[in-house]
Amino acid sequence: MAEDKEMACEGCRHTERTERERSNLMKRLRTIEGQIRGIEKMVENDAYCPDIVMQVSAVSNALNSFNKLLLAAHIHGCVTEDIKEGKDDKVDELCTMLQKLMK
């Protein structure tokens, strides 16, 4: 059975998270989802444009915070482990990702 799982997922990449990490990430995503629904209602109700812009900014900041948390976990977990094992591919992947994010 374990072999079937490995074969089915060959080439897949996964990150194992603790229940606390997963819970924290999901809580943040649900908050962001709620903020988006709030913005939808504001648009439906013809809210004042600057008020909507401020809410969009809040969502953007929440997504940035989510990304920072996820990136820190990746560096402390996946990247650190690969460096300890003498593998450079995760460092290269991280550099490429950061270059794309900073365009």
PDB file of C-alpha atoms in Angstrom:
ATOM      1  CA  MET A   1       0.000   0.000   0.000  1.00  0.00           C
ATOM      2  CA  ALA A   2       2.817   2.440   0.845  1.00  0.00           C
ATOM      3  CA  GLU A   3       4.446   1.635  -2.484  1.00  0.00           C
ATOM      4  CA  ASP A   4       1.212   2.527  -4.294  1.00  0.00           C
ATOM      5  CA  LYS A   5       1.138   5.877  -2.513  1.00  0.00           C
ATOM      6  CA  GLU A   6       4.746   6.604  -3.479  1.00  0.00           C
ATOM      7  CA  MET A   7       4.143   5.597  -7.094  1.00  0.00           C
ATOM      8  CA  ALA A   8       0.973   7.678  -7.332  1.00  0.00           C
ATOM      9  CA  CYS A   9       2.797  10.678  -5.955  1.00  0.00           C
ATOM     10  CA  GLU A  10       6.131  10.307  -7.723  1.00  0.00           C
ATOM     11  CA  GLY A  11       7.374  13.776  -8.538  1.00  0.00           C
ATOM     12  CA  CYS A  12       4.816  15.439  -6.243  1.00  0.00           C
ATOM     13  CA  ARG A  13       6.104  17.887  -3.709  1.00  0.00           C
ATOM     14  CA  HIS A  14       4.579  18.116  -0.255  1.00  0.00           C
ATOM     15  CA  THR A  15       5.337  19.908   2.961  1.00  0.00           C
ATOM     16  CA  GLU A  16       4.491  18.223   6.210  1.00  0.00           C
ATOM     17  CA  ARG A  17       3.116  20.750   8.659  1.00  0.00           C
ATOM     18  CA  THR A  18       2.327  20.420  12.306  1.00  0.00           C
ATOM     19  CA  GLU A  19      -1.326  20.621  13.254  1.00  0.00           C
ATOM     20  CA  ARG A  20      -0.610  23.999  14.858  1.00  0.00           C
ATOM     21  CA  GLU A  21       0.996  25.358  11.663  1.00  0.00           C
ATOM     22  CA  ARG A  22      -1.854  24.054   9.509  1.00  0.00           C
ATOM     23  CA  SER A  23      -4.452  25.465  11.888  1.00  0.00           C
ATOM     24  CA  ASN A  24      -2.776  28.892  11.944  1.00  0.00           C
ATOM     25  CA  LEU A  25      -2.556  29.022   8.136  1.00  0.00           C
ATOM     26  CA  MET A  26      -6.172  27.936   7.723  1.00  0.00           C
ATOM     27  CA  LYS A  27      -7.351  30.490  10.284  1.00  0.00           C
ATOM     28  CA  ARG A  28      -5.611  33.250   8.350  1.00  0.00           C
ATOM     29  CA  LEU A  29      -7.098  32.049   5.055  1.00  0.00           C
ATOM     30  CA  ARG A  30     -10.613  31.966   6.516  1.00  0.00           C
ATOM     31  CA  THR A  31     -10.120  35.520   7.792  1.00  0.00           C
ATOM     32  CA  ILE A  32      -9.001  36.643   4.330  1.00  0.00           C
ATOM     33  CA  GLU A  33     -11.953  34.843   2.771  1.00  0.00           C
ATOM     34  CA  GLY A  34     -14.271  36.739   5.119  1.00  0.00           C
ATOM     35  CA  GLN A  35     -12.623  40.018   4.182  1.00  0.00           C
ATOM     36  CA  ILE A  36     -13.157  39.254   0.485  1.00  0.00           C
ATOM     37  CA  ARG A  37     -16.837  38.499   1.113  1.00  0.00           C
ATOM     38  CA  GLY A  38     -17.069  41.826   2.939  1.00  0.00           C
ATOM     39  CA  ILE A  39     -15.608  43.617  -0.067  1.00  0.00           C
ATOM     40  CA  GLU A  40     -18.115  41.874  -2.349  1.00  0.00           C
ATOM     41  CA  LYS A  41     -20.960  43.147  -0.164  1.00  0.00           C
ATOM     42  CA  MET A  42     -19.493  46.636  -0.194  1.00  0.00           C
ATOM     43  CA  VAL A  43     -19.463  46.618  -4.004  1.00  0.00           C
ATOM     44  CA  GLU A  44     -23.002  45.188  -4.145  1.00  0.00           C
ATOM     45  CA  ASN A  45     -24.175  47.947  -1.783  1.00  0.00           C
ATOM     46  CA  ASP A  46     -22.398  50.720  -3.719  1.00  0.00           C
ATOM     47  CA  ALA A  47     -20.096  51.567  -0.820  1.00  0.00           C
ATOM     48  CA  TYR A  48     -17.885  54.631  -1.071  1.00  0.00           C
ATOM     49  CA  CYS A  49     -14.821  53.842  -3.241  1.00  0.00           C
ATOM     50  CA  PRO A  50     -12.156  54.917  -0.714  1.00  0.00           C
ATOM     51  CA  ASP A  51     -13.757  52.618   1.883  1.00  0.00           C
ATOM     52  CA  ILE A  52     -13.488  49.684  -0.525  1.00  0.00           C
ATOM     53  CA  VAL A  53      -9.907  50.593  -1.385  1.00  0.00           C
ATOM     54  CA  MET A  54      -9.007  50.515   2.317  1.00  0.00           C
ATOM     55  CA  GLN A  55     -10.546  47.063   2.695  1.00  0.00           C
ATOM     56  CA  VAL A  56      -8.694  45.788  -0.375  1.00  0.00           C
ATOM     57  CA  SER A  57      -5.486  47.122   1.162  1.00  0.00           C
ATOM     58  CA  ALA A  58      -6.266  45.210   4.363  1.00  0.00           C
ATOM     59  CA  VAL A  59      -6.714  41.995   2.350  1.00  0.00           C
ATOM     60  CA  SER A  60      -3.476  42.619   0.519  1.00  0.00           C
ATOM     61  CA  ASN A  61      -1.658  43.086   3.829  1.00  0.00           C
ATOM     62  CA  ALA A  62      -3.253  39.913   5.212  1.00  0.00           C
ATOM     63  CA  LEU A  63      -2.095  37.939   2.158  1.00  0.00           C
ATOM     64  CA  ASN A  64       1.417  39.364   2.543  1.00  0.00           C
ATOM     65  CA  SER A  65       1.440  38.289   6.191  1.00  0.00           C
ATOM     66  CA  PHE A  66       0.266  34.822   5.168  1.00  0.00           C
ATOM     67  CA  ASN A  67       3.071  34.613   2.595  1.00  0.00           C
ATOM     68  CA  LYS A  68       5.679  35.714   5.149  1.00  0.00           C
ATOM     69  CA  LEU A  69       4.536  33.064   7.598  1.00  0.00           C
ATOM     70  CA  LEU A  70       4.555  30.371   4.920  1.00  0.00           C
ATOM     71  CA  LEU A  71       7.940  31.454   3.585  1.00  0.00           C
ATOM     72  CA  ALA A  72       9.496  31.469   7.056  1.00  0.00           C
ATOM     73  CA  ALA A  73       8.197  27.944   7.676  1.00  0.00           C
ATOM     74  CA  HIS A  74       9.627  26.829   4.322  1.00  0.00           C
ATOM     75  CA  ILE A  75      13.047  28.292   5.096  1.00  0.00           C
ATOM     76  CA  HIS A  76      13.139  26.874   8.630  1.00  0.00           C
ATOM     77  CA  GLY A  77      11.901  23.483   7.431  1.00  0.00           C
ATOM     78  CA  CYS A  78      12.548  22.372   3.867  1.00  0.00           C
ATOM     79  CA  VAL A  79      15.444  24.668   3.012  1.00  0.00           C
ATOM     80  CA  THR A  80      17.293  24.173   6.304  1.00  0.00           C
ATOM     81  CA  GLU A  81      16.942  20.392   6.138  1.00  0.00           C
ATOM     82  CA  ASP A  82      18.279  20.253   2.585  1.00  0.00           C
ATOM     83  CA  ILE A  83      21.236  22.469   3.481  1.00  0.00           C
ATOM     84  CA  LYS A  84      22.066  20.149   6.389  1.00  0.00           C
ATOM     85  CA  GLU A  85      21.964  17.235   3.949  1.00  0.00           C
ATOM     86  CA  GLY A  86      24.282  19.050   1.539  1.00  0.00           C
ATOM     87  CA  LYS A  87      21.593  19.630  -1.093  1.00  0.00           C
ATOM     88  CA  ASP A  88      21.518  22.996  -2.837  1.00  0.00           C
ATOM     89  CA  ASP A  89      18.406  22.541  -4.968  1.00  0.00           C
ATOM     90  CA  LYS A  90      16.033  24.036  -2.385  1.00  0.00           C
ATOM     91  CA  VAL A  91      18.263  27.111  -2.062  1.00  0.00           C
ATOM     92  CA  ASP A  92      18.230  27.539  -5.831  1.00  0.00           C
ATOM     93  CA  GLU A  93      14.451  27.065  -5.863  1.00  0.00           C
ATOM     94  CA  LEU A  94      14.065  29.653  -3.093  1.00  0.00           C
ATOM     95  CA  CYS A  95      16.218  32.180  -4.958  1.00  0.00           C
ATOM     96  CA  THR A  96      14.199  31.689  -8.140  1.00  0.00           C
ATOM     97  CA  MET A  97      10.927  32.079  -6.246  1.00  0.00           C
ATOM     98  CA  LEU A  98      12.129  35.266  -4.526  1.00  0.00           C
ATOM     99  CA  GLN A  99      13.225  36.728  -7.852  1.00  0.00           C
ATOM    100  CA  LYS A 100       9.723  36.118  -9.239  1.00  0.00           C
ATOM    101  CA  LEU A 101       8.085  37.641  -6.166  1.00  0.00           C
ATOM    102  CA  MET A 102      10.225  40.771  -6.324  1.00  0.00           C
ATOM    103  CA  LYS A 103       9.461  41.688  -9.941  1.00  0.00           C
TER     104      LYS A 103
END
